[in-house]
Coordinates of C-alpha atoms and ligand atoms in Angstrom, one line a residue:
M1 CA 17.6 13.5 5.9
Y2 CA 14.8 15.2 7.8
L3 CA 12.3 12.8 9.3
S4 CA 9.0 13.9 10.9
T5 CA 8.8 13.2 14.6
G6 CA 6.4 10.3 13.9
A7 CA 8.7 8.8 11.3
S8 CA 11.6 9.0 13.7
L9 CA 9.6 7.3 16.4
V10 CA 8.6 4.5 14.0
I11 CA 12.1 3.8 12.9
S12 CA 13.7 4.0 16.3
R13 CA 11.1 1.8 17.9
L14 CA 11.7 -0.9 15.2
E15 CA 15.4 -0.5 15.5
N16 CA 15.4 -0.7 19.3
A17 CA 13.4 -4.0 19.0
G18 CA 16.3 -5.3 16.9
F19 CA 14.8 -4.8 13.4
K20 CA 16.0 -2.8 10.4
A21 CA 13.9 0.1 9.4
Y22 CA 14.1 2.7 6.6
A23 CA 12.2 5.5 5.2
V24 CA 11.6 4.6 1.6
G25 CA 10.3 5.6 -1.8
G26 CA 8.6 8.9 -2.4
C27 CA 9.7 10.6 0.8
V28 CA 13.4 10.0 0.0
R29 CA 12.9 11.2 -3.5
D30 CA 11.0 14.3 -2.3
F31 CA 13.7 15.1 0.3
L32 CA 16.5 14.8 -2.3
M33 CA 14.5 17.3 -4.5
S34 CA 14.3 19.7 -1.5
K35 CA 10.6 19.1 -1.2
T36 CA 8.8 18.4 2.1
P37 CA 7.6 14.8 1.9
V38 CA 3.8 14.4 1.9
D39 CA 4.1 11.2 3.9
F40 CA 6.8 8.8 5.1
D41 CA 6.6 5.1 4.0
I42 CA 8.7 2.8 6.2
T43 CA 10.2 -0.5 5.1
T44 CA 11.4 -3.1 7.6
N45 CA 12.4 -6.7 8.1
A46 CA 9.9 -7.0 10.9
L47 CA 7.0 -9.3 9.9
P48 CA 3.6 -7.5 9.9
E49 CA 2.4 -9.2 13.1
K50 CA 5.6 -8.2 14.9
T51 CA 5.1 -4.6 13.7
K52 CA 1.5 -4.6 14.9
A53 CA 2.5 -5.9 18.3
L54 CA 5.2 -3.3 18.5
F55 CA 2.7 -0.5 17.9
S56 CA -0.2 -1.9 19.9
D57 CA -0.3 1.3 22.0
Y58 CA -1.3 3.2 18.8
T59 CA -4.2 2.7 16.4
T60 CA -3.2 0.3 13.6
F61 CA -4.9 -0.7 10.4
D62 CA -4.7 -4.1 8.8
A63 CA -6.1 -3.2 5.3
G64 CA -2.8 -4.0 3.5
I65 CA -1.6 -6.7 5.9
S66 CA -1.8 -9.5 3.2
H67 CA 0.8 -7.5 1.2
G68 CA 2.9 -6.9 4.3
T69 CA 1.6 -3.4 5.2
V70 CA 0.5 -2.3 8.7
A71 CA -0.6 1.3 8.9
V72 CA 0.0 3.1 12.2
M73 CA -1.6 6.4 13.3
I74 CA 0.8 8.6 15.3
E75 CA -0.5 12.0 16.3
G76 CA -2.8 12.3 13.3
E77 CA -0.1 11.2 10.9
K78 CA -0.5 7.8 9.1
F79 CA 2.6 5.7 8.5
E80 CA 2.6 2.6 6.3
I81 CA 5.1 0.1 7.5
T82 CA 5.7 -2.6 5.0
T83 CA 7.8 -5.7 5.5
F84 CA 10.7 -6.1 3.0
R85 CA 9.1 -7.8 0.0
S86 CA 10.0 -9.3 -3.3
D87 CA 7.1 -9.5 -5.7
G88 CA 8.4 -11.3 -8.8
K89 CA 5.8 -13.1 -10.9
T90 CA 2.3 -11.6 -11.3
L91 CA -0.9 -13.2 -12.4
D92 CA -2.6 -10.7 -14.6
H93 CA 0.1 -8.2 -15.4
R94 CA -0.9 -6.4 -12.3
H95 CA -1.0 -8.4 -9.0
P96 CA 1.8 -10.4 -7.5
E97 CA 1.0 -14.1 -7.6
R98 CA 2.1 -14.2 -4.0
V99 CA 3.9 -11.9 -1.6
V100 CA 7.3 -13.1 -0.6
F101 CA 8.8 -11.5 2.5
T102 CA 12.6 -11.3 2.4
P103 CA 15.2 -10.4 4.9
N104 CA 17.1 -8.1 2.5
L105 CA 16.6 -4.5 1.8
K106 CA 18.1 -5.0 -1.6
D107 CA 15.3 -7.3 -2.7
D108 CA 12.8 -4.8 -1.5
L109 CA 14.4 -2.0 -3.4
S110 CA 14.7 -4.1 -6.5
R111 CA 10.9 -4.7 -6.7
R112 CA 10.3 -0.9 -6.8
D113 CA 9.3 0.7 -10.1
F114 CA 11.8 3.5 -10.9
T115 CA 15.3 4.3 -9.7
V116 CA 14.1 7.6 -8.2
N117 CA 11.5 5.7 -6.2
A118 CA 13.9 3.0 -5.1
M119 CA 16.0 4.7 -2.5
A120 CA 15.9 4.2 1.3
Y121 CA 17.1 6.2 4.2
G122 CA 18.4 4.6 7.4
E123 CA 19.5 6.5 10.5
K124 CA 22.8 4.6 10.4
E125 CA 23.5 4.1 6.7
G126 CA 22.1 7.4 5.4
I127 CA 20.8 7.2 1.9
V128 CA 20.8 3.7 0.4
D129 CA 20.8 4.1 -3.3
L130 CA 21.5 0.8 -5.2
F131 CA 20.3 1.9 -8.6
E132 CA 21.7 5.3 -9.2
G133 CA 18.5 7.0 -8.2
E134 CA 20.1 10.1 -7.0
K135 CA 22.0 10.5 -10.3
D136 CA 18.7 10.0 -12.3
L137 CA 17.1 12.6 -10.0
K138 CA 19.8 15.1 -10.8
E139 CA 19.6 14.3 -14.5
K140 CA 15.8 14.4 -14.3
V141 CA 15.2 10.9 -15.7
I142 CA 12.6 8.3 -15.1
R143 CA 14.2 4.9 -15.5
C144 CA 12.9 1.5 -14.5
V145 CA 14.7 -0.6 -11.9
G146 CA 15.8 -3.6 -13.9
V147 CA 14.7 -4.6 -17.4
P148 CA 11.9 -2.2 -18.4
E149 CA 10.0 -4.8 -20.6
K150 CA 9.9 -7.2 -17.7
R151 CA 8.8 -4.6 -15.2
F152 CA 5.9 -3.5 -17.3
E153 CA 5.0 -7.1 -18.0
E154 CA 4.9 -7.7 -14.3
D155 CA 2.7 -4.7 -13.6
A156 CA 1.2 -2.7 -16.5
L157 CA 0.2 0.1 -14.1
R158 CA 3.9 1.1 -14.1
I159 CA 3.5 2.3 -17.6
L160 CA 1.1 4.9 -16.5
R161 CA 3.1 5.6 -13.4
A162 CA 6.2 6.3 -15.6
L163 CA 4.2 8.8 -17.6
R164 CA 2.7 10.3 -14.4
F165 CA 6.0 10.8 -12.7
A166 CA 7.6 12.2 -15.8
S167 CA 4.7 14.7 -16.1
V168 CA 4.6 15.7 -12.4
L169 CA 8.3 15.9 -11.9
D170 CA 8.8 17.3 -15.4
F171 CA 11.4 14.6 -16.2
E172 CA 12.4 12.8 -19.4
I173 CA 11.8 9.1 -19.7
E174 CA 15.0 7.2 -20.3
E175 CA 15.4 5.6 -23.7
N176 CA 15.0 1.9 -22.8
T177 CA 12.1 2.6 -20.5
R178 CA 10.5 4.7 -23.2
R179 CA 10.8 2.0 -25.8
A180 CA 9.3 -0.6 -23.4
I181 CA 6.4 1.7 -22.8
F182 CA 5.5 1.7 -26.4
L183 CA 6.1 -2.0 -26.7
K184 CA 4.0 -3.0 -23.7
A185 CA 1.2 -0.3 -23.9
G186 CA -1.2 -3.1 -25.0
L187 CA -1.1 -4.4 -21.5
L188 CA -2.8 -1.4 -20.2
S189 CA -6.1 -3.2 -20.7
F190 CA -5.2 -5.1 -17.5
V191 CA -5.3 -2.0 -15.4
S192 CA -8.6 -1.2 -13.8
R193 CA -10.4 2.0 -15.0
E194 CA -10.2 3.3 -11.4
R195 CA -6.4 3.2 -11.4
V196 CA -6.4 4.6 -14.9
S197 CA -8.5 7.6 -13.8
E198 CA -6.3 8.2 -10.7
E199 CA -3.1 8.2 -12.8
I200 CA -4.5 10.3 -15.6
K201 CA -5.8 12.9 -13.2
K202 CA -2.4 13.2 -11.5
L203 CA -0.6 13.2 -14.8
L204 CA -2.8 16.0 -16.2
L205 CA -1.9 18.1 -13.2
G206 CA 1.8 17.8 -13.9
K207 CA 3.9 20.5 -15.3
G208 CA 5.0 18.3 -18.2
A209 CA 1.5 17.0 -19.0
G210 CA 1.3 18.6 -22.5
K211 CA 4.7 17.3 -23.5
I212 CA 4.0 13.7 -22.2
I213 CA 0.7 13.5 -23.9
S214 CA 2.1 14.6 -27.2
E215 CA 5.1 12.3 -27.0
Y216 CA 3.1 9.3 -25.9
S217 CA -0.1 10.0 -27.8
E218 CA 0.1 6.4 -29.1
V219 CA -0.2 5.1 -25.6
F220 CA -3.2 7.2 -24.9
E221 CA -4.8 6.1 -28.1
I222 CA -4.4 2.5 -27.0
L223 CA -5.6 3.4 -23.6
F224 CA -8.7 5.1 -24.9
Q225 CA -8.9 3.3 -28.2
K226 CA -9.4 6.3 -30.4
G227 CA -8.4 9.9 -30.8
N228 CA -6.7 12.6 -32.7
F229 CA -4.2 14.6 -30.7
E230 CA -3.6 17.5 -33.0
I231 CA -4.4 20.3 -30.7
S232 CA -5.2 19.3 -27.2
P233 CA -2.0 18.2 -25.6
K234 CA -0.3 21.5 -26.3
A235 CA -3.3 23.2 -24.8
I236 CA -3.3 21.3 -21.5
P237 CA -1.0 23.7 -19.6
Y238 CA -3.3 26.5 -20.5
A239 CA -6.2 24.9 -18.7
S240 CA -6.2 26.2 -15.2
T241 CA -8.1 23.6 -13.2
P242 CA -7.8 19.8 -12.9
L243 CA -11.2 19.3 -14.5
S244 CA -10.5 21.7 -17.4
K245 CA -7.2 19.8 -18.0
L246 CA -9.2 16.6 -18.2
A247 CA -11.8 18.3 -20.5
V248 CA -9.0 19.6 -22.8
F249 CA -7.5 16.1 -22.9
F250 CA -10.8 14.4 -23.8
Y251 CA -11.7 17.1 -26.3
S252 CA -9.7 15.3 -29.0
F253 CA -11.6 12.1 -28.7
P254 CA -14.5 11.6 -31.1
E255 CA -16.1 9.3 -28.5
Y256 CA -15.3 11.5 -25.5
K257 CA -18.7 10.8 -23.9
E258 CA -18.0 7.0 -23.8
Q259 CA -14.5 7.6 -22.6
I260 CA -15.5 9.9 -19.9
S261 CA -18.3 7.6 -18.7
S262 CA -15.8 4.8 -18.3
L263 CA -13.7 6.9 -15.9
K264 CA -14.3 6.5 -12.2
L265 CA -15.3 10.1 -11.6
S266 CA -18.3 11.3 -9.7
K267 CA -21.5 11.5 -11.7
E268 CA -21.4 15.3 -11.4
E269 CA -17.9 15.5 -12.7
R270 CA -18.6 13.2 -15.6
E271 CA -21.7 15.2 -16.6
L272 CA -19.8 18.5 -16.2
L273 CA -17.0 17.2 -18.4
S274 CA -19.2 15.9 -21.2
T275 CA -21.5 18.8 -21.4
S276 CA -18.6 21.3 -21.3
I277 CA -16.8 19.6 -24.1
T278 CA -20.1 19.5 -26.2
L279 CA -20.6 23.2 -25.6
V280 CA -17.1 24.1 -26.6
K281 CA -17.5 22.0 -29.8
E282 CA -20.7 23.8 -30.6
G283 CA -18.8 27.1 -30.1
I284 CA -18.6 29.6 -27.3
E285 CA -19.2 33.2 -28.4
E286 CA -17.8 36.4 -27.0
D287 CA -21.2 37.8 -26.4
E288 CA -23.0 38.8 -23.2
V289 CA -26.4 37.5 -24.1
F290 CA -24.9 34.2 -25.4
L291 CA -23.1 33.6 -22.2
K292 CA -26.0 34.6 -20.0
R293 CA -28.3 32.3 -21.9
L294 CA -25.8 29.5 -21.6
V295 CA -25.7 29.9 -17.8
A296 CA -29.5 30.0 -17.6
K297 CA -29.8 26.8 -19.6
Y298 CA -26.9 24.9 -18.1
S299 CA -25.3 26.0 -14.9
L300 CA -22.6 28.4 -13.8
K301 CA -20.3 25.5 -13.1
T302 CA -20.8 24.1 -16.6
V303 CA -20.3 27.4 -18.4
S304 CA -17.3 28.3 -16.2
L305 CA -15.6 25.0 -17.2
S306 CA -16.6 25.5 -20.8
T307 CA -14.9 28.9 -20.9
C308 CA -11.8 27.5 -19.3
V309 CA -11.6 24.8 -22.0
H310 CA -12.4 27.2 -24.8
T311 CA -9.7 29.5 -23.5
A312 CA -7.1 26.8 -23.4
L313 CA -7.9 25.5 -26.9
F314 CA -8.9 28.6 -28.9
D315 CA -8.6 31.8 -27.0
R316 CA -5.2 32.5 -25.5
E317 CA -6.1 36.2 -25.2
K318 CA -8.8 35.1 -22.8
R319 CA -11.5 37.3 -24.4
V320 CA -14.4 35.1 -23.6
L321 CA -13.0 34.3 -20.1
S322 CA -12.6 38.0 -19.3
L323 CA -16.2 38.7 -20.4
F324 CA -17.4 35.7 -18.3
E325 CA -15.5 36.8 -15.3
K326 CA -16.7 40.4 -15.6
L327 CA -20.3 39.2 -15.8
L328 CA -19.7 37.0 -12.8
T329 CA -18.2 39.8 -10.6
E330 CA -21.0 42.2 -11.6
D331 CA -23.5 39.5 -10.7
E332 CA -25.1 39.7 -14.1
F333 CA -26.1 36.0 -14.4
V334 CA -29.7 35.1 -13.8
T335 CA -31.1 31.6 -13.7
L336 CA -34.4 30.1 -12.6
K337 CA -32.9 29.8 -9.1
T338 CA -31.9 33.5 -8.9
L339 CA -35.0 34.9 -10.6
K340 CA -36.8 37.1 -8.0
V341 CA -40.1 35.3 -8.7
T342 CA -40.8 31.7 -8.3
G343 CA -43.2 29.0 -9.4
K344 CA -45.2 29.6 -6.3
D345 CA -45.9 33.2 -7.4
L346 CA -47.4 31.9 -10.6
V347 CA -49.5 29.3 -8.8
D348 CA -50.7 32.0 -6.4
L349 CA -52.0 33.9 -9.5
G350 CA -54.2 30.9 -10.4
L351 CA -51.9 29.0 -12.8
P352 CA -52.1 25.2 -12.2
A353 CA -48.8 23.7 -11.1
S354 CA -47.8 22.3 -14.4
K355 CA -45.0 22.4 -16.9
E356 CA -46.2 25.8 -18.1
V357 CA -44.9 27.3 -14.8
G358 CA -41.4 26.4 -15.8
E359 CA -41.8 27.6 -19.3
I360 CA -43.1 31.0 -18.2
L361 CA -40.3 31.4 -15.6
S362 CA -37.8 30.6 -18.4
L363 CA -39.3 33.3 -20.6
L364 CA -38.9 35.7 -17.7
V365 CA -35.3 34.8 -17.3
D366 CA -34.8 35.4 -21.0
D367 CA -36.5 38.8 -20.7
V368 CA -34.1 39.8 -17.9
I369 CA -31.1 38.5 -20.0
L370 CA -32.3 40.6 -22.9
G371 CA -32.6 43.6 -20.7
K372 CA -36.4 43.9 -21.2
I373 CA -37.0 43.9 -17.5
K374 CA -34.9 44.1 -14.3
N375 CA -34.6 41.1 -12.0
D376 CA -36.6 43.0 -9.4
R377 CA -39.4 41.3 -7.6
D378 CA -41.9 44.1 -7.6
K379 CA -41.4 44.8 -11.3
L380 CA -41.6 41.1 -12.2
L381 CA -44.8 40.7 -10.1
E382 CA -46.3 43.7 -11.9
I383 CA -45.9 42.1 -15.4
L384 CA -46.7 38.5 -14.3
P385 CA -50.5 38.5 -15.0
E386 CA -49.9 39.9 -18.5
K387 CA -47.1 37.4 -19.2
I388 CA -49.4 34.5 -18.1
N389 CA -52.2 35.7 -20.3
N390 CA -50.0 36.1 -23.4
F391 CA -48.5 32.7 -22.8
L392 CA -51.8 31.0 -22.4
K393 CA -53.1 32.7 -25.6
S394 CA -50.1 31.7 -27.7
Ligands
ATP1 P1 3.5 10.0 -4.5 O1 4.2 11.3 -4.1 O2 2.7 10.1 -5.7 O3 2.8 9.3 -3.3 P2 5.3 7.8 -4.2 O4 6.6 7.5 -4.8 O5 5.1 7.8 -2.7 O6 4.7 9.1 -4.9 P3 3.3 5.7 -4.1 O7 2.3 5.3 -5.1 O8 2.8 6.2 -2.8 O9 4.3 6.7 -4.8 O10 4.2 4.4 -3.8 C1 5.2 4.4 -2.8 C2 6.4 3.6 -3.3 O11 6.1 2.3 -3.6 C3 7.0 4.1 -4.6 O12 7.9 5.2 -4.4 C4 7.6 2.9 -5.2 O13 8.9 2.7 -4.6 C5 6.7 1.8 -4.7 N1 5.7 1.5 -5.7 C6 4.4 1.9 -5.8 N2 3.7 1.4 -6.8 C7 4.5 0.5 -7.4 C8 4.4 -0.3 -8.5 N3 3.2 -0.4 -9.2 N4 5.5 -1.1 -8.9 C9 6.6 -1.0 -8.2 N5 6.8 -0.2 -7.1 C10 5.8 0.6 -6.7
MG2 MG1 3.2 8.0 -1.6

């Protein structure tokens, strides 16, 4: 297996000090799938304090030390080195009651979630595969290590991880694991909304997202309490950006605003999502003035997202999207910000700085949209006095 220079260094330094050390988890899985691993996690029988001392000439981080993890920075690459652990009983279907270090690699591999994630690689032994992970990789199967019900009872997050990996790797979920997912889905209430968001985001980006969401719609209904999944799952692959995939997903929830506000997204992302879904529900028209008015009233970002969502759900010929993109490239959108006169111009003409200023500017934006006047500063300044008079009279 290919190890990065840093990963080699970590493993050989641990081995030279008399410990066992292996690359483990995602990096082994990725390597066996001919993908370049994103990062290398290392598992070792060295206790955390020993590991720390061994890498004292590098920057180390203690954040995960109570779970046995020391992170080491080597030439800009971060390595998480974790002591062999067996987790066993958990308190709240999520967190191990206590972390038990163990001298055996086998125990450590047994605590891992899925067979494809439970392989290690050692410089001497090569791939250590105790649960037929390589076979499952070949057959494209997500299967729990051990008894699925028990594993989901221990940590309900694994239910979402199973769905996420199945989506991202485009794998099937093995029958017993699948049954246990449905059986134990109620435990998802023990998973923090933050972790739910993270997993859902990754899941929606996966190639198999649409399929997984259709097949496991019951799980998502439990997770978000309500929902009718008639159209959206099939539409997810047609949404081009992460946020539009999320929007398509939430489109089918009657209480999408509440659901979205419970997710740990940025305020901007949450507002974008909610508004875009509302706009799509109200109907997006294939019409220049309609789109321009929408951009003027909301924002380019909001309308851009709305057209993506509309396309995925209702417009596979991309008629609205093409029109939107054409207007965008031709720089046809005008908003209060891009209008060539500002509030200051109105105030300079004697209008008191009040809400009327905004209203007159909005009327001007609409005049430009309707083609009554060009977005040209001189032309706009010319008609300003008359516009103000008319407005004040009405
Ligand atoms: P990714 O490419 O998404 O990072 P990964 O396999 O590296 O995939 P991580 O979440 O980084 O996933 O976890 C690293 C490893 O730790 C996993 O491969 C798995 O062996 C183990 N693991 C992580 N979370 C759990 C869990 N909740 N239960 C059991 N094992 C877990
Ligand atoms: Mg990882």
